[in-house]
Amino acid sequence: FFMSARRMTRLWSYISDVEGNLDYWNRYLSISKIVHRNENNGKLELKENCGFIFGGDSVDKGSGDIRIVHDLLQLKEDYPDRVYLLIGNRDANKLRFASELAGDDTLGVAYWVDKEKRVSLESFLEKNNLEDNKVSRIKWMLAETMGS
C-alpha cells in the first residue's frame, strides 16, 4: 500500500520532534509548501499529489500537545493514503502508563539509562519514603524512566 501511494505522490513533507511546541508547529505550517491551515475552517490541508510523514514525538514539553495531536489526526483522517504517523520514543514511553499502572508489573529499570544511573522502582520508593501506589509509580516513571 505504501509503495503504491509513493508512486502516485510526487512530493513529501517530513517533520518530527514537535514535542508539544505549538510555535514550532505553526512555523512549520507557515513555511511548508505541502501542508497548510485553511483560514476559513482551521483544518489542515494537503496539496494535491503530495504526502506528509510525521516522524514521532508529537507531545511532551509544550503547551500545544492537544492541538498538535488534533491536527495530526485530522490530517490522517482526511488523507489516509498520503499521511503517515510514526511513533517516537516519547510517544512510546507514554504508552507504558496504562500497563504499568494497571497491575503489579513494571518495566523494572530503564535499560536505556547507564547501569550506574538506573533507579529501580523499589529503590526510588525507599529513597523517597513512598508507598507503592499509582501516584508513586507515576513519580518514578517521570523522574527515572522517561529518557528525556
mmCIF file of N, CA and C in Angstrom, residues 17 19 57 60-61 89-94 96-97 107 109-114 140-148:
data_model
loop_
_atom_site.group_PDB
_atom_site.id
_atom_site.type_symbol
_atom_site.label_atom_id
_atom_site.label_comp_id
_atom_site.label_asym_id
_atom_site.label_seq_id
_atom_site.Cartn_x
_atom_site.Cartn_y
_atom_site.Cartn_z
ATOM 1 N N ASP A 17 9.602 15.418 16.204
ATOM 2 C CA ASP A 17 10.059 16.028 17.459
ATOM 3 C C ASP A 17 9.461 17.411 17.716
ATOM 4 N N GLU A 19 7.105 17.864 19.962
ATOM 5 C CA GLU A 19 7.069 17.793 21.428
ATOM 6 C C GLU A 19 6.156 18.836 22.069
ATOM 7 N N ASP A 57 7.055 11.817 18.276
ATOM 8 C CA ASP A 57 7.276 12.760 19.371
ATOM 9 C C ASP A 57 6.438 14.029 19.195
ATOM 10 N N ASP A 60 4.986 16.407 24.613
ATOM 11 C CA ASP A 60 5.881 16.231 25.755
ATOM 12 C C ASP A 60 5.987 17.487 26.579
ATOM 13 N N LYS A 61 6.664 18.498 26.103
ATOM 14 C CA LYS A 61 7.013 19.629 26.953
ATOM 15 C C LYS A 61 6.229 20.905 26.664
ATOM 16 N N ASN A 89 10.097 7.929 20.471
ATOM 17 C CA ASN A 89 10.410 7.403 21.796
ATOM 18 C C ASN A 89 9.570 8.045 22.900
ATOM 19 N N ARG A 90 9.291 9.326 22.793
ATOM 20 C CA ARG A 90 8.464 9.995 23.811
ATOM 21 C C ARG A 90 7.025 9.488 23.744
ATOM 22 N N ASP A 91 6.540 9.230 22.533
ATOM 23 C CA ASP A 91 5.197 8.677 22.374
ATOM 24 C C ASP A 91 5.131 7.272 22.968
ATOM 25 N N ALA A 92 6.120 6.453 22.646
ATOM 26 C CA ALA A 92 6.153 5.067 23.139
ATOM 27 C C ALA A 92 6.241 5.028 24.655
ATOM 28 N N ASN A 93 7.038 5.922 25.231
ATOM 29 C CA ASN A 93 7.160 5.960 26.691
ATOM 30 C C ASN A 93 5.807 6.180 27.357
ATOM 31 N N LYS A 94 4.997 7.030 26.765
ATOM 32 C CA LYS A 94 3.700 7.329 27.372
ATOM 33 C C LYS A 94 2.713 6.171 27.265
ATOM 34 N N ARG A 96 3.353 3.274 28.082
ATOM 35 C CA ARG A 96 3.619 2.419 29.239
ATOM 36 C C ARG A 96 2.693 2.725 30.414
ATOM 37 N N PHE A 97 2.205 3.936 30.517
ATOM 38 C CA PHE A 97 1.442 4.329 31.702
ATOM 39 C C PHE A 97 0.297 3.368 32.009
ATOM 40 N N LEU A 107 8.247 -1.965 34.316
ATOM 41 C CA LEU A 107 9.396 -2.157 33.447
ATOM 42 C C LEU A 107 10.592 -2.637 34.265
ATOM 43 N N VAL A 109 13.526 -1.452 35.384
ATOM 44 C CA VAL A 109 14.533 -0.399 35.269
ATOM 45 C C VAL A 109 14.512 0.112 33.837
ATOM 46 N N ALA A 110 15.010 1.293 33.673
ATOM 47 C CA ALA A 110 15.124 1.864 32.332
ATOM 48 C C ALA A 110 16.417 1.346 31.717
ATOM 49 N N TYR A 111 16.327 0.312 30.884
ATOM 50 C CA TYR A 111 17.511 -0.340 30.328
ATOM 51 C C TYR A 111 18.332 0.598 29.446
ATOM 52 N N TRP A 112 17.739 1.699 28.972
ATOM 53 C CA TRP A 112 18.458 2.642 28.118
ATOM 54 C C TRP A 112 19.282 3.645 28.919
ATOM 55 N N VAL A 113 19.131 3.643 30.235
ATOM 56 C CA VAL A 113 19.921 4.505 31.110
ATOM 57 C C VAL A 113 21.168 3.733 31.530
ATOM 58 N N ASP A 114 22.301 4.434 31.639
ATOM 59 C CA ASP A 114 23.541 3.781 32.083
ATOM 60 C C ASP A 114 23.291 3.006 33.363
ATOM 61 N N TRP A 140 7.960 7.932 39.874
ATOM 62 C CA TRP A 140 9.148 7.176 39.482
ATOM 63 C C TRP A 140 9.314 7.160 37.964
ATOM 64 N N MET A 141 8.227 6.876 37.253
ATOM 65 C CA MET A 141 8.306 6.811 35.794
ATOM 66 C C MET A 141 8.761 8.137 35.210
ATOM 67 N N LEU A 142 8.201 9.238 35.685
ATOM 68 C CA LEU A 142 8.581 10.555 35.164
ATOM 69 C C LEU A 142 10.004 10.935 35.530
ATOM 70 N N ALA A 143 10.390 10.641 36.754
ATOM 71 C CA ALA A 143 11.718 11.046 37.219
ATOM 72 C C ALA A 143 12.838 10.148 36.708
ATOM 73 N N GLU A 144 12.559 8.852 36.548
ATOM 74 C CA GLU A 144 13.663 7.914 36.321
ATOM 75 C C GLU A 144 13.634 7.117 35.024
ATOM 76 N N THR A 145 12.489 7.105 34.297
ATOM 77 C CA THR A 145 12.423 6.183 33.169
ATOM 78 C C THR A 145 11.992 6.791 31.841
ATOM 79 N N MET A 146 11.727 8.066 31.786
ATOM 80 C CA MET A 146 11.225 8.640 30.540
ATOM 81 C C MET A 146 12.315 8.883 29.509
ATOM 82 N N GLY A 147 13.549 8.923 29.921
ATOM 83 C CA GLY A 147 14.638 9.040 28.971
ATOM 84 C C GLY A 147 14.779 10.403 28.331
ATOM 85 N N SER A 148 14.298 11.431 28.996
ATOM 86 C CA SER A 148 14.476 12.768 28.413
ATOM 87 C C SER A 148 15.121 13.699 29.415
#
